[in-house]
Each structure stands twice: as C-alpha cells, then as structure tokens.
Amino acid sequence: MKKRHYFLVLCMLLLPGLANAQSVISGTVTDDTGEPLIGANVLIESLVIGASTDLDGTYTFQVPSDHVGQTLELTARYVGFVEQVRSITVGEGIMTEDFVLEVDFLQLDDIVVTGVAEATPRKKLAFTVSQVDGEDITLAPASNPIASIQGKVAGVAVMAGSGAPGATSSVRLRGATSITGSNQPLYIVDGVVLGANQVDFDALDIADIEIVKGAAASSLYGSRAQNGVINITTQRGSATPLNQTRVTVRNEFGISDVSKSLQANSSHDLQVDASGNFVDDSGAINTCGNCLENGYGPGVIQEVNPHGAAFFDNPYQGTLHNGFDDFFDPGNTWTNYVGVSQNSSKTNFLASFTNVAEQGSVLSLEGMKRRSFRVNLDHRIRPNLTVSTSGFYSQTENDGVTGVPGSGAFFNPFFGLMFTNPLVNLTERDETGELKIQADPLAVEENPLYLLENTDISRSRSRLLGNFRARWNPLDWLNLESNFSYDRSDQDATEFYDIGFQSIDPSSVNDGRIERRNVVDEAINYDLTVSLRKQFGDFATRGQLKAQIENSNYFSEFIIGSNLVTLGNSDLSNVKQFCTEEGCDAGSRDFGNYFETVWSEGYYATAGMDYKDKYIVDVFFRYDGSSLFGAEERWQPYYRGSAAWRISEESFWPANNPITELKLRASIGTAGGRPNFQAQYEVLSLGNGQLSKSTLGNAFLKPELQTEMEFGLDVGVLDRIFLELVYADTQVEDLLLAVPLAGYYGFSSQWQNAGDLASNTIEASVNASVYSSRDTDFEVGVIFDRTRQEIAEFNSNPYVGGPQSLYFFREGEILGSMYGNEFITDLSRLPTGADASFFDVNDDGYVVAVGQGNTYASGPGSDGVLGGEDDLWGTLVNVNGTNYRWGIPIKYYDEANETDQVQIGNGLPDFSLGLNTTFRYKGFSLYMLWGAQIGGDVYNFTKQWGYRDGRNADQDQGGKEESMKKSTTYYEVLYDATAKNSHFVEDATYLKLRELSIGYTFNRQQLSRVFGNVLHSLSASIIGRNLLTFTGYSGFDPEVGDGSDPTLYRVDSFNYPPLRTIRAKLEFQF
C-alpha cells in the first residue's frame, strides 16, 4: 500500500497544472484476497481511453477536460474474473477508483458468438453452445487443433482414421445426420467459413472454440449446418494489457511413438528336428535357393496328428525378430512459436509465426512439417466505427505411407507387416545393398521396409485465409456490419516408383510410374448485417437482419505416366514414347480433371427479448437458396424458436439459497445438409469411346432437413459448481439416397430424398471448484454423453455398405450395427434337431461338437500323450445324420429369416465419459484429462488377415496344456477367407489418459528480482498426450475407425496407429 501512496503523491507533484484542466483516474485492481491483478484493463469504452495495471495492480490514465462533469461508465476487466462496470461523474483533478474482482468460475457472463444473432452472455442462452478456452487447449496442445476438444465437451465424438502426422480428425456432434453425405460439422475460423475441412493452423493460435451441436442452435447457418458448427476464434491483440507490447516465445520438443507394441505368433506348425531345424520327409534339413540357414522356406512340411490336424505349438529356434520393432521407431516432434501483440485504445494487433514438425513413428519417414503465419488487426476509426482484419497462411509438407489422396494405393506397408515371420530380419539387405523385397521366403506380401525405402509419396498443402469486417454504430440502438472472407486450399501430391521397383507379383509399377494430383478448393463469403437493440424499461429487445452470399469453387486434376526411360527421374517427360514414321505418341499417360462451382444465398431475420434477465425468448427464420438444390426446389426455409426461464432470478428465490443459478430452457430448430454437386444432374459416363447413362437427374431434389428439439437444465451451486443437463431429440428427413431404378428408365439410379434418421442424445457436464485459496486451487470437470440412432425410414432397396460391407442400411436398423456370420456361443442357438449333448462350450466361448460323453478338452493329449489315436482333432462328429468337425466353431443360421447374416456388433458406445482435473499450488500446476468409452465394438479386420498365415498371437499354442490346444483348422475356420464374422468383433471399452501437463510458472515478483521488468512471464512444463490406455482390445488402440466417417464405421483396417507423445515446453513473454 505504501507504493500506491508514493504513486499518488508523484501524480500530484507532476501534474499540478493538469489537475485544473483534466481529470486523472487512478486506482488498483485486486482479487478478493487482496492480490494485485497484473495486466487488468480499466477503461472508459465510450471514449476509447484507459490503461492496464502494473506489478502492484495500479493504473492511471487521463480524461480530456471537455468530459469533466459528465457521467460515464468505467469498466475493469481481467481474464477469468467477473467484469465490473460502475458509473462515475468525471471531476477535476485526481479521482481514485479501486476495483476488487471476483473469480468467475461459473463463467455465466462469458460471451458466446456462435449460433446467436449477436454476442450474448451464456446466462442468456436458451440453447446449448459449448466452449473450450484457449488456455485449456494450450495446456497439452495437439498438432491438429480439432483433436484438442476430444474429451472436453459432451456429445462430441472425435476420431482420426489415421495416426499419421498431419492426419485430419473426423468429428461427429451428437447423432449421425446423413448416410451418404458427410457428418463433419461446419468449420468457421475468425468469421471465415472454411471451404475445405482441413484445419491447417495451430492450437497455439486459438483463443477459444465454440461448439454448436444440433439444429436447435445451428439453424442460424441454414442449409449447411445440420451437422453442427465449430467456430474457432484466434488470439487478438485486445487480450494484451492496454498501451503495452508483448512478445511471446514458446518452444516444445519431444518424441512420439506407437502407444502399444504388438506381439506376433512365436510358434509354428512345421516339422523340425531336435535342434529346431526345418526338415523334409526324410528328416534332413530342408534346402532351397532362398531358404534360411535353418531350412525355413519352400519345401517345409506341416507336422500333423494321425487325423491330419496340425498345431502352432513348435517354438521358433535361433535369433528371433519382432517385425513391429523393426518397422516402428520413435520420432522427434517440435513446435516453435513467436507472437507479437500490442494493444492501445484505438488499435490492437497480433502477429505470430509457428513452425511444427512431427516425424511420426515409422522408420525412414520424415513425417509432417508445417509453417504458418498469422496477423490479426483491429482498429477503431471513431468511437462508433471499427474495422477488423484477419490473415493466415500455412504451408504443410508430409511424406505418406500409402497412395496419394484420390488414388488407390498399390501397396500398404502396414498390411505386409502383419505377416512377418519372427525368423525374418526385415532390415537385411541383399548383395546389391537393397532391402530384400521378399524377406520371408514363404511370404506373399512385400517387405514393408522395402516399400517405405523405394516408394516416394509426398504431399504438400498451402492454406490462405482472409477476413475483413467493418462495424458501424450510427445510433445507440442500431449497428451495421459488413463481413468479407476468403479461403483457399491448394493440395499437391506425387507418387513415384522408379525403374526396377520390385514386387512379389508382377505389377504395372515395375517399369516405373509417376502420378501427380492437384486440388484447389476456394470459398468466398460476403454478408451484410443490421442489428437492433433497445431497452424498454425492464424489457431488453433485440433484432437482426442479414443477407449472405457464398461462392465456392473446386478444381482437381491428375496425370499418370508409366513405363519410364531414365532411372531416378520423376519428371513426366521421363515417360517412354512410342514413335513411328508418322511421329511419336504421348506415351503411357493418363490424365483427367474435374471442376465445380456453387452459388448460394441466404437471408434471415431474428428477434429476441428478455425481461429482467429471467424470461428469455428468441425466434428466427432463414431462407436459403443454392445451386446444389434441384431446379424446382431452389429455396428452402429454416427456423428456430427458443425460450429460457432463469428461476433463480425470481423474487421468490431466497437470497441465501445455495443454488445461485437455476435455468430451464428449450429450443426447436431446423438446419440442412446440401446434396453433392452431381446429385441433381443427369450423369453420363464415357468409356472406350462410348457414352452410357449412369444417374438420372432430379429437379425436385431437396437438402436433407434436420429438426431438433433440445431441453436443458443449468444449475449453479454456491458459485463454485455448475451442472448442465441436456436432452436432444433429432429427426433428419429427406435423406439423400442413390435409389436403384428399373431398367426401363435407362439409368441405373437416381438421387432422391428417400429416408429418415432418428437419434437422441443425453449430455451431462459438471465443473466444480473443489478448493480455492490464495495459493491453492483444485478444479474438476466431468462430462457424460449417450447417443442412440436408427434409420427410421428407408424408401430404397436395403443394402450393405461401409468398410468391408459390414453395415446394413434398411428401415428400422440401428445406424452403426455390424452384420456378418455369428459363431454360436449358446447351445440354445444350435440348428433345429441338433442334440445338445453332442456339443460343449469351449474356453473361447464357442459351441463346438465333441461327441457324447466328451468335453472340448478331450482333444490332443487328453490321455497325457500327444499324437495318439485318441486325439479327436481332425475327426468328425455325427449328430442326427449331420457331420460336424470335432472342436470347430459352428456358424449360426437364422432359420426363420433364412439368412446367416445377423447382427454381430454395434460401433456406438453405451456411453462415454471425460474427466479433467487441474491442481495449482503457487506456481506449480498439474493437469490431467481422462477419457473413457463403455461398450461399443470395433471390427478388427487387421487381426483377421493375420490369421491367414498363422501370424497372430491368438494362434500361438506354445506353452498351453496339450488338452487346451486348438488346431490350425480351428483358426482357419475363424479366419473364413476374411468373410466378416463375430470372432473379430471386439469390445472397444477403454480408459485413457489423453492429456497430462506438469509445470511451473514463475510470478512477476520472482522474475523482477532476476530480470527486472524485462520478462513478464516464464513457464516450463512436461506435456504428454495419449499416455496410458487400459483396454481389452487386442489391436494398437480401440479408438480406431475407417471409411468416410471413422466415428461411425469402427473398423481396424491396417491403419497408421495413434501415437503417444511426450514433450518438454518452455515459454516466456517479454
């Protein structure tokens, strides 16, 4: 307090003349414990003047003399605290205004901008808009910022189809909204509606993310928002203390690796001698041109029992190799960030540069590199006229494991990796120094390391985002705003196989091949908004009119050249030409291109009112037109109606009630999903010089229409606990389906509005300040969600589709159900007439034929001697005239429906949970984010393929009791030539430590003693992502998916596994 007195005395000494002409406002800003809040802003917004607090929490600024005698509003603002506004009458001389701010744990006054006509405090929302603060994201940032919302918001499913560096994430908000279209939400960044789904910027740029999950809130965005909206706001200079400049430097460095190492089968079914050498029928060591020293290779023979059954129970001898360890190698990862920001009463800006690199965990690949630059600028030309601009550019490069996007992959190294024999060293080279293409003499798949070393797959992407906004308040109750935004994404990909590329089977790439692809995605948006706000006594009214124009363009092209001339040359001029006397042709080239342009317009009006901040009503109507709609359905309406009642604001609510906030709310709204570009048109296919009819046009094609009813309850307890409960019921009508047509139409199909989806979601979230004192804080957050969805109507022929054709699409079907053969696990499901006494349930849970008086353990060695005539493996069991193979699982047949295709799994979880905890003691902090999925299934197609060559660890019978061993035929039946079946449906339940951060932040007093006033902040931490997973799933990670929507199609199909990352971070600001 002495420093404050000295400061005031100094002002009086230095400004004696000024006191007669101007007013000086000064004071302190502290928290409720008396601690100064450094960098708090105190300002008179109507005059665009103010100041920020220094190390002692003091501030001072001057008010021009012509405002002396006026009554003005003075505002004190600090992040994480409740803003204070007070009316003051400006007098001459020095005025003292001290502020004591309270922690805003419930954050009811936080401003929401997504799904609403204008910036609105959370306490006045009548529907759900979830927020993730930038500080929560940067605690353990992901290279893909969308991944940072995983586990933090109820009702949000995030899944990456690949763990490769730079891979994008699929997001589904609540239930699925389309079968044939995307379920990805609409992305908006600083007012720019993204034309491409990739989010190419960095998590360190983010100020906050707002998530609107369904039509009850997303109706504001009309025909492109039925999947919800994710609105990302990046940092701006306005967060910097007034009249100051800040430079922030952050560096992270660490390693990433696969989160789990798989083990292959370490036993075989082949005949060996006493030393473990592979022998022929005569007992001599097997020899062949490419056999290994121990005789492994062509000519080995299977060791069988008297009935012809074999077992994977002979251990491999000699030096063994784990192919997974040869293939995967921890890679480095680093991030460098520099940001410069400045804030004054009229202008603020932030400029940042970020450099990100992730090598990944695959040997010899460089991974992903991204460099990005951002500039955000706000300027107040006059007190009632402001302009803002945002600019962003990024350049991303990465090398791929499989083929370039838009082209089928010739080889997948992850596929061959699953068939690696433990005797084989994948890193061994031949006499020319080349890795062996067939490292395993019996393999039918290429050496995965050879593929990586000899295939050049590169991808690059540049992204340019720009936004300009002008806002004018000609009257207190009238606001005009104009917004222009631009988004352009350029993607280039190259795949190169040099001359002499080897493959086990002949391939078109053996003589060299070059493929280049380019995609340009561009979106331009312009809108003009008129907003009105007027207070009539206790009634606060608001309204808004908006006109919006959108234009998007998409262009792609490719060229492929085969049969190259010169080694090591990836230029297309290297393609061999065939010449005659009449000239030369273009050589073995193929090329093509595609272009589309879309125009859309939207107009909306909205009106809202609240009475004494407790009765809140909002209505909305929008009219959208788009060139994607059928010619007879060019314009479509959307609406919303919502209401909320803040019961805790009623006069009858006791002042000392521990429930400090209680709000009931309900909302109903509609939003749409646009058809794809070709859907409304007649499509003709050109092949071999002939045109053929493909798709019949539809002038009456409409967008999909989602109607959502949402009911919510918000409860605040003692200003320290906040509970949010939500129930959302969703109906999606006019599903877009490609309906097969009768032959007389001349076309094979037509896009029609031919179905409905129904879903409901329950969400709950709790945030609690468990303990808070001057030095210590402990906060906990919990989320819960559960979604159910089904196809309510399907006016087309039922069909199977999705990855591996696992999914059934028909009326009444649960969307996400898997279908295939079921191996019987209950004696009651035996075929009609089968005598149950002939069967037993084995230790895998399958019903198997064993014969009367036997058990499943009556197999090899049941009498203590292996290989005797009493071994039943390989024999038949006759049950009422039907022969069953002894000990072999039996497929179920639905006799009533005459089908063997039954439901074998469901990708949707029973429910999902998230738990985050933050503990702070003085400068020390510990943050953890846990995630859990209970129930839900994954189809492990990767594991199924491994059964083909006896490479999966399940097939290892070594070390088992003789009576418990299973024959090779047992696993061949389960493999079933990769036919989809229940054996490979696994429970995807897990508990995962998603994020961890342990750090220390030095306070300003500590820094000032060492660095003076040079450093404003300094922090260091250890950051981890995807650190621990507790699960019974046998693959790399249960969070796996495939196809167009990994959140829905839960299939493990030779994907790049998710990575575990550990980093060290150092950040300072001056």
mmCIF file of N, CA and C in Angstrom, residues 372-421:
data_model
loop_
_atom_site.group_PDB
_atom_site.id
_atom_site.type_symbol
_atom_site.label_atom_id
_atom_site.label_comp_id
_atom_site.label_asym_id
_atom_site.label_seq_id
_atom_site.Cartn_x
_atom_site.Cartn_y
_atom_site.Cartn_z
ATOM 1 N N SER A 372 3.447 -21.640 -40.448
ATOM 2 C CA SER A 372 2.267 -20.790 -40.609
ATOM 3 C C SER A 372 2.533 -19.399 -40.056
ATOM 4 N N PHE A 373 1.817 -18.427 -40.644
ATOM 5 C CA PHE A 373 1.959 -17.031 -40.245
ATOM 6 C C PHE A 373 0.571 -16.425 -40.132
ATOM 7 N N ARG A 374 0.339 -15.670 -39.064
ATOM 8 C CA ARG A 374 -0.978 -15.076 -38.828
ATOM 9 C C ARG A 374 -0.835 -13.620 -38.410
ATOM 10 N N VAL A 375 -1.762 -12.782 -38.914
ATOM 11 C CA VAL A 375 -1.858 -11.383 -38.498
ATOM 12 C C VAL A 375 -3.330 -11.072 -38.246
ATOM 13 N N ASN A 376 -3.640 -10.596 -37.050
ATOM 14 C CA ASN A 376 -4.975 -10.111 -36.695
ATOM 15 C C ASN A 376 -4.876 -8.653 -36.273
ATOM 16 N N LEU A 377 -5.740 -7.815 -36.831
ATOM 17 C CA LEU A 377 -5.669 -6.376 -36.575
ATOM 18 C C LEU A 377 -7.061 -5.818 -36.360
ATOM 19 N N ASP A 378 -7.221 -5.000 -35.320
ATOM 20 C CA ASP A 378 -8.466 -4.278 -35.048
ATOM 21 C C ASP A 378 -8.140 -2.799 -34.891
ATOM 22 N N HIS A 379 -8.963 -1.958 -35.496
ATOM 23 C CA HIS A 379 -8.729 -0.517 -35.397
ATOM 24 C C HIS A 379 -10.062 0.209 -35.236
ATOM 25 N N ARG A 380 -10.102 1.112 -34.276
ATOM 26 C CA ARG A 380 -11.295 1.926 -34.048
ATOM 27 C C ARG A 380 -11.059 3.287 -34.695
ATOM 28 N N ILE A 381 -11.706 3.501 -35.840
ATOM 29 C CA ILE A 381 -11.554 4.753 -36.573
ATOM 30 C C ILE A 381 -12.221 5.893 -35.817
ATOM 31 N N ARG A 382 -13.395 5.619 -35.334
ATOM 32 C CA ARG A 382 -14.141 6.546 -34.486
ATOM 33 C C ARG A 382 -14.758 5.728 -33.365
ATOM 34 N N PRO A 383 -15.273 6.367 -32.329
ATOM 35 C CA PRO A 383 -15.866 5.578 -31.249
ATOM 36 C C PRO A 383 -16.968 4.641 -31.718
ATOM 37 N N ASN A 384 -17.626 4.981 -32.841
ATOM 38 C CA ASN A 384 -18.723 4.134 -33.311
ATOM 39 C C ASN A 384 -18.402 3.414 -34.622
ATOM 40 N N LEU A 385 -17.121 3.407 -35.024
ATOM 41 C CA LEU A 385 -16.752 2.761 -36.279
ATOM 42 C C LEU A 385 -15.437 1.999 -36.091
ATOM 43 N N THR A 386 -15.504 0.668 -36.271
ATOM 44 C CA THR A 386 -14.318 -0.168 -36.130
ATOM 45 C C THR A 386 -14.162 -1.061 -37.355
ATOM 46 N N VAL A 387 -12.919 -1.388 -37.651
ATOM 47 C CA VAL A 387 -12.624 -2.343 -38.713
ATOM 48 C C VAL A 387 -11.693 -3.401 -38.151
ATOM 49 N N SER A 388 -11.837 -4.617 -38.670
ATOM 50 C CA SER A 388 -11.005 -5.730 -38.227
ATOM 51 C C SER A 388 -10.603 -6.549 -39.446
ATOM 52 N N THR A 389 -9.413 -7.077 -39.364
ATOM 53 C CA THR A 389 -8.958 -7.953 -40.432
ATOM 54 C C THR A 389 -8.159 -9.099 -39.836
ATOM 55 N N SER A 390 -8.256 -10.255 -40.490
ATOM 56 C CA SER A 390 -7.507 -11.437 -40.070
ATOM 57 C C SER A 390 -6.896 -12.062 -41.313
ATOM 58 N N GLY A 391 -5.635 -12.420 -41.222
ATOM 59 C CA GLY A 391 -4.956 -13.072 -42.327
ATOM 60 C C GLY A 391 -4.139 -14.250 -41.837
ATOM 61 N N PHE A 392 -4.145 -15.312 -42.622
ATOM 62 C CA PHE A 392 -3.427 -16.526 -42.207
ATOM 63 C C PHE A 392 -2.913 -17.240 -43.446
ATOM 64 N N TYR A 393 -1.669 -17.732 -43.353
ATOM 65 C CA TYR A 393 -1.107 -18.544 -44.430
ATOM 66 C C TYR A 393 -0.310 -19.678 -43.807
ATOM 67 N N SER A 394 -0.475 -20.878 -44.371
ATOM 68 C CA SER A 394 0.303 -22.026 -43.891
ATOM 69 C C SER A 394 0.785 -22.855 -45.071
ATOM 70 N N GLN A 395 1.891 -23.525 -44.844
ATOM 71 C CA GLN A 395 2.461 -24.445 -45.840
ATOM 72 C C GLN A 395 2.800 -25.734 -45.115
ATOM 73 N N THR A 396 2.217 -26.836 -45.589
ATOM 74 C CA THR A 396 2.397 -28.131 -44.937
ATOM 75 C C THR A 396 2.960 -29.133 -45.930
ATOM 76 N N GLU A 397 3.970 -29.888 -45.505
ATOM 77 C CA GLU A 397 4.512 -30.979 -46.316
ATOM 78 C C GLU A 397 4.572 -32.238 -45.469
ATOM 79 N N ASN A 398 4.261 -33.355 -46.101
ATOM 80 C CA ASN A 398 4.483 -34.630 -45.417
ATOM 81 C C ASN A 398 4.687 -35.733 -46.434
ATOM 82 N N ASP A 399 5.354 -36.783 -45.995
ATOM 83 C CA ASP A 399 5.524 -37.958 -46.842
ATOM 84 C C ASP A 399 4.556 -39.029 -46.351
ATOM 85 N N GLY A 400 3.966 -39.721 -47.297
ATOM 86 C CA GLY A 400 2.913 -40.658 -46.965
ATOM 87 C C GLY A 400 3.406 -42.087 -46.891
ATOM 88 N N VAL A 401 2.566 -42.931 -46.286
ATOM 89 C CA VAL A 401 2.848 -44.356 -46.187
ATOM 90 C C VAL A 401 2.153 -45.100 -47.314
ATOM 91 N N THR A 402 0.934 -44.683 -47.633
ATOM 92 C CA THR A 402 0.173 -45.312 -48.706
ATOM 93 C C THR A 402 -0.018 -44.303 -49.828
ATOM 94 N N GLY A 403 -0.869 -44.630 -50.807
ATOM 95 C CA GLY A 403 -1.012 -43.829 -52.011
ATOM 96 C C GLY A 403 -1.498 -42.426 -51.771
ATOM 97 N N VAL A 404 -1.383 -41.590 -52.817
ATOM 98 C CA VAL A 404 -1.807 -40.199 -52.718
ATOM 99 C C VAL A 404 -3.326 -40.131 -52.652
ATOM 100 N N PRO A 405 -3.892 -39.095 -52.034
ATOM 101 C CA PRO A 405 -5.348 -38.961 -51.953
ATOM 102 C C PRO A 405 -5.978 -38.940 -53.342
ATOM 103 N N GLY A 406 -7.099 -39.658 -53.471
ATOM 104 C CA GLY A 406 -7.792 -39.716 -54.748
ATOM 105 C C GLY A 406 -7.329 -40.849 -55.631
ATOM 106 N N SER A 407 -6.322 -41.593 -55.196
ATOM 107 C CA SER A 407 -5.783 -42.699 -55.988
ATOM 108 C C SER A 407 -5.700 -43.935 -55.115
ATOM 109 N N GLY A 408 -5.999 -45.065 -55.683
ATOM 110 C CA GLY A 408 -5.888 -46.293 -54.926
ATOM 111 C C GLY A 408 -4.444 -46.638 -54.645
ATOM 112 N N ALA A 409 -4.168 -47.135 -53.443
ATOM 113 C CA ALA A 409 -2.794 -47.477 -53.073
ATOM 114 C C ALA A 409 -2.398 -48.813 -53.703
ATOM 115 N N PHE A 410 -1.185 -48.858 -54.265
ATOM 116 C CA PHE A 410 -0.675 -50.107 -54.800
ATOM 117 C C PHE A 410 -0.238 -51.031 -53.673
ATOM 118 N N PHE A 411 0.364 -50.453 -52.660
ATOM 119 C CA PHE A 411 0.901 -51.243 -51.556
ATOM 120 C C PHE A 411 0.603 -50.521 -50.243
ATOM 121 N N ASN A 412 0.408 -51.312 -49.189
ATOM 122 C CA ASN A 412 0.238 -50.770 -47.848
ATOM 123 C C ASN A 412 1.240 -51.463 -46.941
ATOM 124 N N PRO A 413 2.294 -50.770 -46.522
ATOM 125 C CA PRO A 413 3.310 -51.421 -45.683
ATOM 126 C C PRO A 413 2.744 -52.032 -44.412
ATOM 127 N N PHE A 414 1.676 -51.430 -43.849
ATOM 128 C CA PHE A 414 1.097 -51.974 -42.628
ATOM 129 C C PHE A 414 0.480 -53.352 -42.883
ATOM 130 N N PHE A 415 0.052 -53.576 -44.119
ATOM 131 C CA PHE A 415 -0.530 -54.877 -44.461
ATOM 132 C C PHE A 415 0.533 -55.963 -44.399
ATOM 133 N N GLY A 416 1.634 -55.762 -45.114
ATOM 134 C CA GLY A 416 2.693 -56.763 -45.106
ATOM 135 C C GLY A 416 3.323 -56.964 -43.749
ATOM 136 N N LEU A 417 3.310 -55.919 -42.932
ATOM 137 C CA LEU A 417 3.909 -56.005 -41.601
ATOM 138 C C LEU A 417 3.225 -57.075 -40.757
ATOM 139 N N MET A 418 1.920 -57.272 -40.968
ATOM 140 C CA MET A 418 1.175 -58.219 -40.148
ATOM 141 C C MET A 418 1.519 -59.680 -40.469
ATOM 142 N N PHE A 419 2.257 -59.929 -41.560
ATOM 143 C CA PHE A 419 2.554 -61.303 -41.966
ATOM 144 C C PHE A 419 4.031 -61.648 -41.806
ATOM 145 N N THR A 420 4.740 -60.872 -41.022
ATOM 146 C CA THR A 420 6.176 -61.061 -40.885
ATOM 147 C C THR A 420 6.499 -62.236 -39.961
ATOM 148 N N ASN A 421 7.310 -63.163 -40.457
ATOM 149 C CA ASN A 421 7.751 -64.320 -39.677
ATOM 150 C C ASN A 421 8.830 -63.893 -38.689
#
